[in-house]
Coordinates of C-alpha atoms in Angstrom, one line a residue:
W1 CA -47.5 65.0 -20.9
T2 CA -49.8 67.6 -22.6
L3 CA -47.0 68.4 -25.0
V4 CA -46.4 64.8 -25.8
T5 CA -50.0 64.1 -26.4
N6 CA -50.6 67.1 -28.6
A7 CA -47.5 66.2 -30.7
L8 CA -48.6 62.6 -31.3
L9 CA -52.1 63.7 -32.2
N10 CA -50.9 66.3 -34.7
A11 CA -48.4 63.9 -36.2
A12 CA -51.1 61.3 -36.6
W13 CA -53.4 63.8 -38.2
V14 CA -50.7 64.9 -40.7
L15 CA -49.9 61.4 -41.7
T16 CA -53.6 60.6 -42.2
E17 CA -53.9 63.6 -44.5
I18 CA -50.9 62.6 -46.5
F19 CA -52.3 59.1 -46.9
I20 CA -55.8 60.4 -48.0
V21 CA -54.5 62.8 -50.5
S22 CA -52.1 60.3 -52.1
W23 CA -54.8 57.6 -52.1
V24 CA -57.3 59.6 -54.2
T25 CA -54.5 60.3 -56.7
S26 CA -52.9 56.8 -57.2
K27 CA -53.3 53.1 -56.4
N28 CA -49.8 53.3 -54.9
P29 CA -50.4 55.6 -51.8
I30 CA -47.7 57.2 -49.9
L31 CA -45.0 56.9 -52.7
S32 CA -47.3 58.6 -55.2
I33 CA -47.3 61.8 -53.2
F34 CA -43.7 62.1 -54.0
H35 CA -43.6 60.7 -57.6
R36 CA -47.0 61.0 -59.2
N37 CA -49.5 63.8 -59.8
Q38 CA -47.2 66.2 -58.4
H39 CA -48.6 69.0 -60.5
R40 CA -51.9 68.7 -58.7
H41 CA -50.7 68.4 -55.1
Q42 CA -47.1 69.8 -55.1
H43 CA -48.4 73.0 -53.3
R44 CA -49.8 70.8 -50.4
Q45 CA -46.9 68.4 -50.0
P46 CA -44.3 70.9 -48.6
Q47 CA -46.9 72.2 -46.1
M48 CA -47.8 68.7 -44.8
L49 CA -44.1 67.8 -44.5
V50 CA -43.3 71.0 -42.6
R51 CA -46.2 70.2 -40.3
L52 CA -45.0 66.7 -39.8
F53 CA -41.5 68.0 -39.0
N54 CA -42.9 70.5 -36.5
C55 CA -44.9 67.7 -34.7
L56 CA -41.8 65.6 -34.4
A57 CA -39.8 68.5 -33.2
L58 CA -42.4 69.3 -30.6
L59 CA -42.3 65.6 -29.5
C60 CA -38.5 65.7 -29.0
L61 CA -38.7 69.1 -27.1
S62 CA -41.4 67.7 -24.8
A63 CA -39.1 64.8 -23.9
V64 CA -36.2 67.1 -23.2
T65 CA -38.2 69.7 -21.1
Q66 CA -40.5 67.3 -19.2
A67 CA -40.6 68.6 -15.6
Q68 CA -39.3 66.5 -12.8
T69 CA -41.8 65.7 -10.1
I70 CA -40.8 66.8 -6.6
T71 CA -43.0 65.1 -3.9
L72 CA -43.5 66.9 -0.6
T73 CA -44.6 64.3 1.9
S74 CA -46.6 65.4 4.9
P75 CA -47.2 63.7 8.3
Y76 CA -50.7 65.2 8.3
G77 CA -54.2 64.3 7.1
P78 CA -56.3 66.6 5.0
G79 CA -58.1 68.0 8.0
H80 CA -55.0 69.2 9.9
F81 CA -54.6 72.9 10.0
T82 CA -51.1 72.8 8.4
T83 CA -52.4 71.2 5.2
P84 CA -54.4 74.1 3.6
P85 CA -51.6 76.6 3.0
I86 CA -49.4 74.0 1.3
Y87 CA -51.6 73.8 -1.7
P88 CA -51.3 77.4 -2.8
I89 CA -47.5 77.4 -2.0
L90 CA -46.9 74.5 -4.2
E91 CA -49.2 76.0 -6.9
A92 CA -47.1 79.2 -6.8
A93 CA -44.0 77.1 -7.0
N94 CA -45.2 75.3 -10.1
Q95 CA -46.3 78.6 -11.8
S96 CA -42.9 80.3 -11.2
Q97 CA -40.8 77.7 -13.2
T98 CA -41.1 74.7 -15.5
K99 CA -38.1 72.5 -14.3
Y100 CA -40.0 71.0 -11.4
N101 CA -43.5 70.0 -10.7
F102 CA -44.3 70.0 -6.9
V103 CA -47.0 67.7 -5.6
L104 CA -48.2 67.0 -2.0
E105 CA -48.6 63.5 -0.7
L106 CA -50.2 63.0 2.7
K107 CA -48.4 60.2 4.7
P108 CA -49.8 60.4 8.3
G109 CA -48.8 57.8 10.9
G110 CA -45.9 56.6 12.9
N111 CA -45.7 59.8 14.9
G112 CA -44.2 61.5 11.8
T113 CA -41.8 58.8 10.8
V114 CA -43.9 57.3 7.9
N115 CA -43.6 60.4 5.7
V116 CA -39.8 60.8 6.4
R117 CA -39.1 57.2 5.6
Y118 CA -41.1 57.5 2.4
M119 CA -38.9 60.5 1.4
D120 CA -35.8 58.3 2.2
Q121 CA -36.8 55.8 -0.4
S122 CA -36.3 58.4 -3.3
P123 CA -34.2 61.1 -1.7
D124 CA -33.4 63.0 -4.8
L125 CA -37.1 63.6 -5.8
R126 CA -38.8 64.0 -2.4
L127 CA -38.9 66.5 0.5
S128 CA -40.7 66.0 3.8
I129 CA -42.5 68.1 6.4
I130 CA -41.4 67.6 10.1
A131 CA -42.9 68.9 13.3
P132 CA -41.8 68.9 17.0
A133 CA -42.3 65.1 17.2
H134 CA -39.3 64.8 14.9
V135 CA -37.1 65.5 17.9
E136 CA -38.6 62.6 19.8
N137 CA -38.1 60.4 16.7
I138 CA -34.5 61.3 16.5
D139 CA -33.7 60.9 20.2
S140 CA -35.4 57.5 20.4
G141 CA -33.4 56.3 17.4
E142 CA -36.4 56.0 15.1
L143 CA -34.6 58.4 12.7
Q144 CA -31.0 59.6 12.3
E145 CA -30.5 63.3 12.7
N146 CA -27.4 63.5 10.6
N147 CA -29.3 62.2 7.5
Y148 CA -31.4 65.3 7.1
V149 CA -31.1 69.1 6.5
P150 CA -33.7 71.9 6.5
V151 CA -34.7 73.4 3.1
S152 CA -37.6 75.8 3.8
G153 CA -40.5 76.0 6.2
L154 CA -43.9 77.1 7.3
G155 CA -42.5 78.3 10.7
D156 CA -44.4 78.5 13.9
A157 CA -48.1 78.2 14.4
C158 CA -50.1 80.1 17.0
V159 CA -52.4 77.7 18.7
G160 CA -54.7 77.9 21.7
V161 CA -54.5 75.7 24.7
F162 CA -58.0 74.6 25.6
V163 CA -59.5 73.1 28.8
R164 CA -62.9 71.8 29.6
N165 CA -63.2 74.2 32.5
D166 CA -61.0 75.5 35.3
S167 CA -61.9 72.6 37.5
V168 CA -59.6 70.3 35.5
F169 CA -56.6 72.0 37.4
K170 CA -58.0 70.7 40.7
K171 CA -58.0 67.1 39.5
P172 CA -55.2 64.8 40.7
E173 CA -54.6 63.7 37.1
L174 CA -54.7 65.8 33.9
I175 CA -55.7 64.0 30.7
V176 CA -54.0 65.5 27.6
G177 CA -55.1 64.9 24.0
G178 CA -52.8 65.3 21.0
V179 CA -51.5 63.6 17.9
G180 CA -48.1 62.3 18.7
F181 CA -45.8 61.4 21.7
G182 CA -43.2 64.0 22.6
N183 CA -44.7 66.7 20.5
A184 CA -45.6 70.3 21.5
A185 CA -49.1 69.4 22.8
H186 CA -47.7 66.6 24.9
L187 CA -44.9 68.6 26.4
T188 CA -47.3 71.6 27.1
G189 CA -49.7 69.3 28.9
L190 CA -46.8 67.9 31.0
S191 CA -45.7 71.5 31.8
I192 CA -49.2 72.5 33.0
A193 CA -49.7 69.4 35.0
D194 CA -46.3 70.2 36.8
K195 CA -47.5 73.7 37.6
F196 CA -50.7 72.4 39.3
N197 CA -48.9 69.5 41.0
Q198 CA -50.8 66.9 39.0
T199 CA -49.9 63.7 37.4
S200 CA -50.8 63.4 33.7
R201 CA -51.7 60.9 31.0
Y202 CA -51.5 61.5 27.3
I203 CA -54.0 60.2 24.8
P204 CA -53.0 60.2 21.1
F205 CA -55.6 61.0 18.4
K206 CA -55.5 60.8 14.7
T207 CA -55.8 64.7 14.3
N208 CA -55.8 67.6 16.7
L209 CA -59.4 68.3 15.6
D210 CA -60.4 64.8 16.8
A211 CA -58.9 65.6 20.3
F212 CA -60.6 69.0 20.3
V213 CA -64.0 67.5 19.5
N214 CA -63.5 65.0 22.3
L215 CA -62.8 67.8 24.6
G216 CA -66.0 69.6 23.5
Q217 CA -68.1 66.5 23.9
E218 CA -66.6 65.8 27.4
G219 CA -65.3 62.5 26.0
G220 CA -62.6 62.1 28.6
I221 CA -59.7 64.5 27.9
D222 CA -59.2 67.6 29.9
I223 CA -56.8 69.7 27.7
T224 CA -55.6 69.9 24.1
T225 CA -54.4 72.4 21.5
E226 CA -56.1 73.8 18.4
R227 CA -56.5 76.9 16.3
V228 CA -58.3 79.7 18.1
L229 CA -60.3 80.2 14.9
T230 CA -61.6 76.7 15.1
F231 CA -62.8 77.4 18.6
N232 CA -64.4 80.7 17.7
N233 CA -66.3 79.1 14.8
M234 CA -67.6 76.3 17.2
K235 CA -68.0 78.4 20.4
T236 CA -71.8 78.2 20.6
K237 CA -71.6 74.4 20.7
L238 CA -68.7 74.3 23.2
Q239 CA -70.2 76.1 26.2
S240 CA -67.9 74.3 28.7
V241 CA -64.6 74.8 26.8
K242 CA -62.5 77.7 27.5
V243 CA -59.1 78.9 26.1
Y244 CA -56.4 78.8 28.9
A245 CA -53.5 80.4 26.9
V246 CA -52.0 80.6 23.4
N247 CA -48.7 79.1 22.4
C248 CA -47.6 82.0 20.4
P249 CA -44.9 84.7 20.6
V250 CA -47.5 87.4 21.1
R251 CA -51.2 87.5 21.8
L252 CA -53.6 86.8 19.0
P253 CA -55.8 89.8 17.8
E254 CA -58.8 87.5 17.7
S255 CA -58.2 86.5 21.4
S256 CA -56.4 89.6 22.8
D257 CA -57.5 88.9 26.4
T258 CA -55.8 85.5 26.4
P259 CA -52.3 85.4 27.7
T260 CA -49.4 83.6 26.0
L261 CA -47.9 80.5 27.7
A262 CA -44.6 82.6 28.1
E263 CA -46.6 85.2 30.0
L264 CA -47.9 82.6 32.4
G265 CA -44.3 81.4 33.1
Y266 CA -44.2 78.3 30.9
R267 CA -41.2 77.5 28.7
V268 CA -42.6 75.1 26.1
P269 CA -41.7 74.4 22.5
T270 CA -43.7 76.0 19.7
V271 CA -45.6 74.1 17.1
W272 CA -43.3 74.5 14.2
N273 CA -43.2 72.9 10.7
I274 CA -40.1 72.6 8.5
F275 CA -39.4 71.2 5.0
I276 CA -36.4 68.9 5.1
A277 CA -34.4 66.9 2.6
N278 CA -32.3 63.8 2.9
K279 CA -28.6 64.6 2.5
A280 CA -28.5 62.2 -0.4
M281 CA -30.1 65.0 -2.4
S282 CA -27.4 67.1 -4.1
L283 CA -26.6 70.5 -2.5
D284 CA -27.3 72.2 -5.8
R285 CA -30.8 70.8 -6.0
R286 CA -31.5 71.5 -2.4
T287 CA -30.4 75.1 -2.9
E288 CA -32.5 75.4 -6.0
L289 CA -35.6 74.0 -4.4
A290 CA -35.2 76.1 -1.3
K291 CA -35.2 79.3 -3.5
I292 CA -38.3 78.1 -5.4
L293 CA -40.2 77.4 -2.2
D294 CA -39.2 80.5 -0.4
T295 CA -40.2 82.6 -3.4
A296 CA -43.6 80.8 -3.6
I297 CA -44.2 81.4 0.2
V298 CA -43.6 85.1 -0.3
K299 CA -45.9 85.1 -3.3
V300 CA -48.7 83.6 -1.3
G301 CA -48.1 86.0 1.5
A302 CA -48.0 86.1 5.3
A303 CA -51.6 87.2 5.6
K304 CA -53.0 84.4 3.5
I305 CA -50.9 81.7 5.3
K306 CA -52.0 83.0 8.6
E307 CA -55.6 83.0 7.6
L308 CA -55.4 79.4 6.5
S309 CA -53.2 78.0 9.3
D310 CA -52.0 80.6 11.8
L311 CA -48.5 79.8 10.7
R312 CA -45.8 82.3 10.1
P313 CA -42.9 81.2 7.9
P314 CA -39.4 82.4 9.0
V315 CA -38.7 83.9 5.5
F316 CA -41.0 86.8 6.5
D317 CA -38.8 87.6 9.5
N318 CA -35.6 87.3 7.5
V319 CA -34.5 84.3 9.5
G320 CA -32.5 81.7 7.7
I321 CA -34.0 78.3 7.7
Q322 CA -30.9 76.7 9.3
Q323 CA -31.0 79.1 12.2
F324 CA -34.7 78.6 12.7
Y325 CA -34.3 74.8 12.5
N326 CA -31.4 74.8 15.1
S327 CA -33.2 77.0 17.6
R328 CA -36.5 75.0 17.4
I329 CA -34.7 71.6 17.7
E330 CA -32.6 72.9 20.6
T331 CA -35.7 74.3 22.6
H332 CA -37.8 71.2 22.0
R333 CA -34.9 68.9 23.0
S334 CA -34.3 70.7 26.2
V335 CA -38.0 70.4 27.3
L336 CA -38.2 66.9 26.0
K337 CA -35.1 66.0 28.2
K338 CA -36.9 67.3 31.3
Y339 CA -40.0 65.1 30.7
K340 CA -38.3 62.1 29.0
S341 CA -39.4 59.6 31.6
K342 CA -43.0 60.8 31.5
V343 CA -43.1 60.7 27.7
E344 CA -41.8 57.1 27.7
A345 CA -44.3 56.2 30.4
D346 CA -47.2 57.6 28.3
K347 CA -45.9 55.5 25.3
T348 CA -46.4 52.3 27.3
Y349 CA -49.7 53.2 28.9
K350 CA -52.6 50.9 27.9

């Protein structure tokens, strides 16, 4: 649009100049510039006509080269820890080429179905971010698995599992807070309740941070997940909260004394985020967008993405996105199958 605007403004300016010059030399403007007083202005006419031609050429070029907008739809709000790294990634993608203009649109709600269905309305121009709740949405029939394919991804997040205090494991019922049914936080809570022979109840919040604040204010929940960095920044105000474990392949440097869930014997899904496309988008375009996004992710860098979100995209480990997608879906589905009846019971709890 900048090219179009500049071309129109310059064309208008040249036409105005032609009109003024011809007006002062004749009562018959416009035509006089070509037929009368040519000996006074003939040196200016070719210059103005060349400028006019250039403006029109620029206008035509801008129409041909106008970038197509690719919208990445996200199930998260602005406060979710996954959101911050997306902005520099899309900025790097836009700087690396001119064919596409990537934008982010936040579409939270519906346990991660709202943004995917929004993508489906314009499949050739939209991508979507999915998280573990996507598996529950597929298995429950909310979405059709065969309609979607992975394109790129933010990978696994390393998050802490926080409890009000150790006494919560002695309660008959464990109250779990999270953002969606059947997601990693939900299944983690069910697994922990199983280990301590507890029943459990799941309370959905708008964001993980809301659940974490509820935990810190002793608002009712006993356990939730959030970034360890968030906890460290708020530790002085959260005297009763402690980190029980981290859902991460390895221990975090900033919390090296905290074991991973795997070290404690749990088999739970990770908190992963993947960019998908509807299969209605052509294979050529999907391949092209995947290359642009992967290149942008590498340009932003693993360190910066970890700093912003504790995520590690699979491209840094030379893992293909299809392989990453298949393994995460399979792991999540197996754990979800084990706790399917309890997830359904939590959905209907009032």
